[in-house]
PDB file of C-alpha atoms in Angstrom:
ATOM      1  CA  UNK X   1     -87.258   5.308  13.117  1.00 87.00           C
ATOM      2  CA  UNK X   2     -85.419   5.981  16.009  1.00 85.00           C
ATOM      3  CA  UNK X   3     -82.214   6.686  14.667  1.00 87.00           C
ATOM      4  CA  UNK X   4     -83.589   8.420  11.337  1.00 89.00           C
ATOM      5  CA  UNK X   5     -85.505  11.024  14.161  1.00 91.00           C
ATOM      6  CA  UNK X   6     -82.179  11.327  16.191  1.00 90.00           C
ATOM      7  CA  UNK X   7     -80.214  12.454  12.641  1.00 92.00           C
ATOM      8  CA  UNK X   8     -83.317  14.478  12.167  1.00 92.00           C
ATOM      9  CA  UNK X   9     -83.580  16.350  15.058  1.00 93.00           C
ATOM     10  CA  UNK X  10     -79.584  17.016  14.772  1.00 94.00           C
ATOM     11  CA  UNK X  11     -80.069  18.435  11.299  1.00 93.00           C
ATOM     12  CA  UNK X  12     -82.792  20.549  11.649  1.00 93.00           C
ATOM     13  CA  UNK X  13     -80.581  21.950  14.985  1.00 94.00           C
ATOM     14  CA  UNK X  14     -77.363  22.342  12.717  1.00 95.00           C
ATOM     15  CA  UNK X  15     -79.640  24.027   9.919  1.00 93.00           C
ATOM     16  CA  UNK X  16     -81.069  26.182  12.517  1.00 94.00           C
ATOM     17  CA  UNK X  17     -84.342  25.026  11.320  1.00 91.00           C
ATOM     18  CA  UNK X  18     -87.118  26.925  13.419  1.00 92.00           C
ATOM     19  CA  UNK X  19     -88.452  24.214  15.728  1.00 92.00           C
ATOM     20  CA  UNK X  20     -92.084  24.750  14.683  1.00 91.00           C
ATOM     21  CA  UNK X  21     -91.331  23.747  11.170  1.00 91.00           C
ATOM     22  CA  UNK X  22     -89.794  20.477  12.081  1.00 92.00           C
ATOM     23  CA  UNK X  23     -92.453  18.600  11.897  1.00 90.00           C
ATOM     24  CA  UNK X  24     -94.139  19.690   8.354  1.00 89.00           C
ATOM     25  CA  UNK X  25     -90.151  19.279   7.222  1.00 90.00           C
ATOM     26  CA  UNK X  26     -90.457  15.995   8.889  1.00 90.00           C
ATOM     27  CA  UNK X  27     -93.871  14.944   6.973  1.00 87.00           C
ATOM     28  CA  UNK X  28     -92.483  15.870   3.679  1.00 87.00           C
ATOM     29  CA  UNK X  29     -89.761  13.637   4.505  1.00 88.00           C
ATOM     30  CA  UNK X  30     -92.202  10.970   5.213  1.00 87.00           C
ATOM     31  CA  UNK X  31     -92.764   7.954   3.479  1.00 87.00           C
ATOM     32  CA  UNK X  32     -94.908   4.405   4.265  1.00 89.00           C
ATOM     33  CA  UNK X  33     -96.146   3.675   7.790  1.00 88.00           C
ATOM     34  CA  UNK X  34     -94.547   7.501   8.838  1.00 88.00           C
ATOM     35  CA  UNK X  35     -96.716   9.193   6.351  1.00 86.00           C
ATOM     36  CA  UNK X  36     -99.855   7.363   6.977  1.00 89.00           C
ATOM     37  CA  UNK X  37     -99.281   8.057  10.761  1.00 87.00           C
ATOM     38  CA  UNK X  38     -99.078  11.815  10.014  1.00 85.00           C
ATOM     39  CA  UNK X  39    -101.579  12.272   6.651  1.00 84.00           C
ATOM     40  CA  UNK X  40    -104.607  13.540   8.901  1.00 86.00           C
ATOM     41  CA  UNK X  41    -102.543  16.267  10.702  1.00 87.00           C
ATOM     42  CA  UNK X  42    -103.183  19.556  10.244  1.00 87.00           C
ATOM     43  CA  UNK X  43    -100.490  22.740   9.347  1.00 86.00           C
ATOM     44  CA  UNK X  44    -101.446  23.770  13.324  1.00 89.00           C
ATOM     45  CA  UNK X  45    -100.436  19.862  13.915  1.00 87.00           C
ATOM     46  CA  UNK X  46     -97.120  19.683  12.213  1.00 88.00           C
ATOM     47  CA  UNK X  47     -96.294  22.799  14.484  1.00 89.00           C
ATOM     48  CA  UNK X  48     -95.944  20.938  17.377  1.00 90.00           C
ATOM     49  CA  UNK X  49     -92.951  18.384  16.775  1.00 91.00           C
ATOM     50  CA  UNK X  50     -92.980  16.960  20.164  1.00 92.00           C
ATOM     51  CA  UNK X  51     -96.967  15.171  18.924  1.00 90.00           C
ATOM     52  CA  UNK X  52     -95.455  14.833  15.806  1.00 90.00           C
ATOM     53  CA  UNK X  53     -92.379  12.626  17.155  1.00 91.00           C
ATOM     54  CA  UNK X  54     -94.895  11.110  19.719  1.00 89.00           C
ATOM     55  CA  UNK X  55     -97.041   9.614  17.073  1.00 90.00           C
ATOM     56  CA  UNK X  56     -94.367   8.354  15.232  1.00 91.00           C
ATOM     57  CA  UNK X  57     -93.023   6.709  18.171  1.00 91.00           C
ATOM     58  CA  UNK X  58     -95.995   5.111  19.324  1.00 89.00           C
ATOM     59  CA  UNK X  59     -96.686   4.155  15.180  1.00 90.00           C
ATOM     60  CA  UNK X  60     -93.313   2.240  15.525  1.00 91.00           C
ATOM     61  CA  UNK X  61     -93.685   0.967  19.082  1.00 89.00           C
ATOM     62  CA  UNK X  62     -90.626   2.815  19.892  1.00 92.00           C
ATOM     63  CA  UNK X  63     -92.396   3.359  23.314  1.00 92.00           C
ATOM     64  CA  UNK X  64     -91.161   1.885  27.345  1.00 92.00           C
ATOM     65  CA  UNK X  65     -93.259  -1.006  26.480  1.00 91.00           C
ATOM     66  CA  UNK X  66     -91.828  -1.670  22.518  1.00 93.00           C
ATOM     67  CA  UNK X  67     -88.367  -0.958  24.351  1.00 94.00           C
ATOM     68  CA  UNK X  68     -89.029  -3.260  27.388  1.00 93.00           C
ATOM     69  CA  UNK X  69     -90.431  -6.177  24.459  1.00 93.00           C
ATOM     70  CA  UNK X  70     -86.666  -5.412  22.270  1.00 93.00           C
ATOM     71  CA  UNK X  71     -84.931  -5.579  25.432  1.00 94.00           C
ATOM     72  CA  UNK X  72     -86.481  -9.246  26.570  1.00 93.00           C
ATOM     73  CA  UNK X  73     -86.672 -10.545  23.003  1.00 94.00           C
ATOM     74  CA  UNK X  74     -83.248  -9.493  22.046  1.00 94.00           C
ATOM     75  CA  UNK X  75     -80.975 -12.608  20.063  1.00 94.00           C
ATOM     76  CA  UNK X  76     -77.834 -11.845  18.541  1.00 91.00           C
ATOM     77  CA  UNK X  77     -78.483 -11.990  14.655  1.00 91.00           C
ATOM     78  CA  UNK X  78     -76.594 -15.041  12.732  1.00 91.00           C
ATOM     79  CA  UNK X  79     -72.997 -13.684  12.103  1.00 91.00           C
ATOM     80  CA  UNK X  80     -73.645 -10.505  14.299  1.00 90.00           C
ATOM     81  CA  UNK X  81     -70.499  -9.386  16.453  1.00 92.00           C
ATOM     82  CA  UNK X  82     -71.433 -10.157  20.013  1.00 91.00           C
ATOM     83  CA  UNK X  83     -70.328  -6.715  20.838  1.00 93.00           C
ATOM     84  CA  UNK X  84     -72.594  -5.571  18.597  1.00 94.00           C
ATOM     85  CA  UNK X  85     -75.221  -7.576  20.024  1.00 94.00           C
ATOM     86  CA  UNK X  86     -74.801  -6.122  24.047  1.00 94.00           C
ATOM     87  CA  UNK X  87     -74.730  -2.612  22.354  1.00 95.00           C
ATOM     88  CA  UNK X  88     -78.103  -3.270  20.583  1.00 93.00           C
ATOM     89  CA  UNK X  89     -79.520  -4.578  24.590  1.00 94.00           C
ATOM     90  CA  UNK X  90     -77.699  -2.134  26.242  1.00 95.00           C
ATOM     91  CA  UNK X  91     -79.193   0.771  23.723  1.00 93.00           C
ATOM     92  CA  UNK X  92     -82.892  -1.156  24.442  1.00 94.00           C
ATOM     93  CA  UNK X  93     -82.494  -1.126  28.228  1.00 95.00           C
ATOM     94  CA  UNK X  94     -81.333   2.584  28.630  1.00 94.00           C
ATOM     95  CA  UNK X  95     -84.348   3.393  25.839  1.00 93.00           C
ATOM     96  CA  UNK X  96     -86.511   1.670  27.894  1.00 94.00           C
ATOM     97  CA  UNK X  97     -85.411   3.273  31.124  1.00 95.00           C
ATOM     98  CA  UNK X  98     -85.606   6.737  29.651  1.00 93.00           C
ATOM     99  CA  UNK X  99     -89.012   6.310  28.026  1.00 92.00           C
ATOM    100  CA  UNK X 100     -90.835   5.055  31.191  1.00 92.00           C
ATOM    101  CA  UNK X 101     -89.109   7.887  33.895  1.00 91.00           C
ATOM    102  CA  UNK X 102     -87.422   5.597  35.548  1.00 93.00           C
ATOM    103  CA  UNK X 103     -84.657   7.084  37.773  1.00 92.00           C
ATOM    104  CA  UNK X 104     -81.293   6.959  37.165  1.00 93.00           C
ATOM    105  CA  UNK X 105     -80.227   5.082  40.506  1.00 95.00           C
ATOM    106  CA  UNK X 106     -79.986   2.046  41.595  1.00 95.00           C
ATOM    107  CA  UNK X 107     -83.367   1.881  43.240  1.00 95.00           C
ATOM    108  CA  UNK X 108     -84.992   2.998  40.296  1.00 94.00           C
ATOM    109  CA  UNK X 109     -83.692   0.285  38.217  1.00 94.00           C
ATOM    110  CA  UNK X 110     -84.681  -2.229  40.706  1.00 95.00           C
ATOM    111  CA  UNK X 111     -88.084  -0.509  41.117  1.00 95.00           C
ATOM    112  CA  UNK X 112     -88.490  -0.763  37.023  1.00 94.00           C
ATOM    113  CA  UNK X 113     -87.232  -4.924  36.981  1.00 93.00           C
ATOM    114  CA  UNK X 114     -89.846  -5.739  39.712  1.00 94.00           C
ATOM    115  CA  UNK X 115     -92.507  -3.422  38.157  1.00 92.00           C
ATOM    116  CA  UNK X 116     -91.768  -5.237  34.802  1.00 92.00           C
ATOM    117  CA  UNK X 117     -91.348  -9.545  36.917  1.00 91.00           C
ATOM    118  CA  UNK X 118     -95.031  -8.169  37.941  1.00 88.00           C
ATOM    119  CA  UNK X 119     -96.138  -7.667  34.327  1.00 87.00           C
ATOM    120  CA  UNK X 120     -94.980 -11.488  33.750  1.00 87.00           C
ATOM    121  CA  UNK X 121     -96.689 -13.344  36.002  1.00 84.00           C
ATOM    122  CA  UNK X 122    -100.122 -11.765  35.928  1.00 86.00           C
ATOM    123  CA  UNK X 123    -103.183 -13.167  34.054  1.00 87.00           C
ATOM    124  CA  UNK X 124    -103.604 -10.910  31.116  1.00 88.00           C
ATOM    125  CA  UNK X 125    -106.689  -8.743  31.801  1.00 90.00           C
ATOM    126  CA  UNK X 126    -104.440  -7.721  35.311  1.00 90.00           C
ATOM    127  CA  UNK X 127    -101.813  -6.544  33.089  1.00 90.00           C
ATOM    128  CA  UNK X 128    -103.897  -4.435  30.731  1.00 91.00           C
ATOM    129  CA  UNK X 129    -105.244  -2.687  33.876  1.00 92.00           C
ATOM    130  CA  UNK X 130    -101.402  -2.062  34.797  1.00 92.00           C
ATOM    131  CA  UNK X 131    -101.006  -0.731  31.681  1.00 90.00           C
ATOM    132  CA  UNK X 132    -104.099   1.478  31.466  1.00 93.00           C
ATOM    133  CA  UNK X 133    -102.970   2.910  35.038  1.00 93.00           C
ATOM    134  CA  UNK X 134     -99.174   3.057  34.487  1.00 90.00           C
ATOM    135  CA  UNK X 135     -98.058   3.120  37.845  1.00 93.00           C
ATOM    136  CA  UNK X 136     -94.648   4.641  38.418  1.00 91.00           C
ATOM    137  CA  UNK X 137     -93.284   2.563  41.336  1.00 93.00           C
ATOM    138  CA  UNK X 138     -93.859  -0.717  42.905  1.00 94.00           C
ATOM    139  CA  UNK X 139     -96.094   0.926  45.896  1.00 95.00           C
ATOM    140  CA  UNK X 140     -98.465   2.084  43.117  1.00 94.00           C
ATOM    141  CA  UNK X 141     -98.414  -1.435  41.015  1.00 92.00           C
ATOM    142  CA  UNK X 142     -99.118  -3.211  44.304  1.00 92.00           C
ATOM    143  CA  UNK X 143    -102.064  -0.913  45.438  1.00 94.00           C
ATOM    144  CA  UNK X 144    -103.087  -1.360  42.042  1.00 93.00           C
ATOM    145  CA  UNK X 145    -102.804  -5.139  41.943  1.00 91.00           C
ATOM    146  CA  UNK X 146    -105.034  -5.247  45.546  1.00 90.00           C
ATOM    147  CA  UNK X 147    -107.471  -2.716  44.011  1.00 91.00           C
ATOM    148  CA  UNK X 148    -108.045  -5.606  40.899  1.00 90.00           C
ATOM    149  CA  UNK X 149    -107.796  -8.409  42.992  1.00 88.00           C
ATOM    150  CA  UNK X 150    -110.541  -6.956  45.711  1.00 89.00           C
ATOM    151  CA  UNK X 151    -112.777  -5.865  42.501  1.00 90.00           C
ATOM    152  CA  UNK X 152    -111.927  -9.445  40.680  1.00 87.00           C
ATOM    153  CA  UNK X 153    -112.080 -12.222  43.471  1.00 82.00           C
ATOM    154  CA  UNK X 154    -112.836 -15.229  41.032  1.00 81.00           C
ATOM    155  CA  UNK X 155    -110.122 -14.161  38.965  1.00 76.00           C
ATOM    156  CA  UNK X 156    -106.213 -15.878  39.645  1.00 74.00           C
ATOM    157  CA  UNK X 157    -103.533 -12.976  39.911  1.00 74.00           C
ATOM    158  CA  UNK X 158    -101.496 -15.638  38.399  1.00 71.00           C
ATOM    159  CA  UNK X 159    -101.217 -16.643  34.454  1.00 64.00           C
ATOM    160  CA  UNK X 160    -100.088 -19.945  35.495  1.00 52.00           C
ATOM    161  CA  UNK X 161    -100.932 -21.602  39.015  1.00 46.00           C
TER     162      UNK X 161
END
């Protein structure tokens, strides 16, 4: 879904395709999982691409989170070029570092791989508040983290002690 909205988007550009009838061109397009994420949406809907796109993202898991999940659970396929293979986790990582605003630096990436070693050691009800809060740095996750932990005292930061 990724790539078929990428060729999309660079279509409907080339076609000079007004942007507020991407996303009605886009649901007649649609087939499967796409069209039952967009069936409900009205004409005023399909106007707006960007919630179009959104939905379709999240519908796919094409989100920081699906991207973070591809990047960890990435194995070279049997008979797959290994060059291949580090494109597909190099395309996952800088997915995953666009979708979640991480900064281009080096102390944003560093930032993003401890905000992500925190999200694999904590029990699992600590990680679905990190999720439900989002926190953009490691400052935030921490204060976070001490905010559960002070609310949660019986409960074990850790999923495995």
């Amino acid at each position: 879904m990724d790539a078929y909205l990428a060729r999309f988007e660079v279509h409907a550009q080339a076609t000079e395709r007004p942007k507020t009838q991407w996303g009605s061109h886009l649901y007649t397009l649609s087939q499967g999982k796409a069209l039952q994420a967009c069936i409900n949406f009205s004409k005023k809907d399909l106007e707006e691409y960007d919630k179009v796109k959104e939905v379709l993202m999240k519908r796919y898991n094409l989100t920081d989170d699906g991207y973070r999940e591809k990047f960890h659970k990435a194995k070279p396929e049997r008979n797959q070029p290994f060059h291949e293979f580090v494109e597909d986790i190099r395309r996952y990582l800088m997915r995953w570092v666009e979708l979640s605003n991480t900064k281009k630096t080096f102390e944003g990436l560093i930032d993003l791989f401890i905000r992500d070693k925190i999200l694999t050691f904590c029990n699992p009800q600590l990680v679905a508040f990190l999720h439900e809060r989002k926190p953009k740095d490691v400052p935030t996750a921490v204060k976070l983290c001490q905010h559960y932990i002070t609310a949660h005292p019986e409960k074990t930061i850790c999923c495995k002690d």
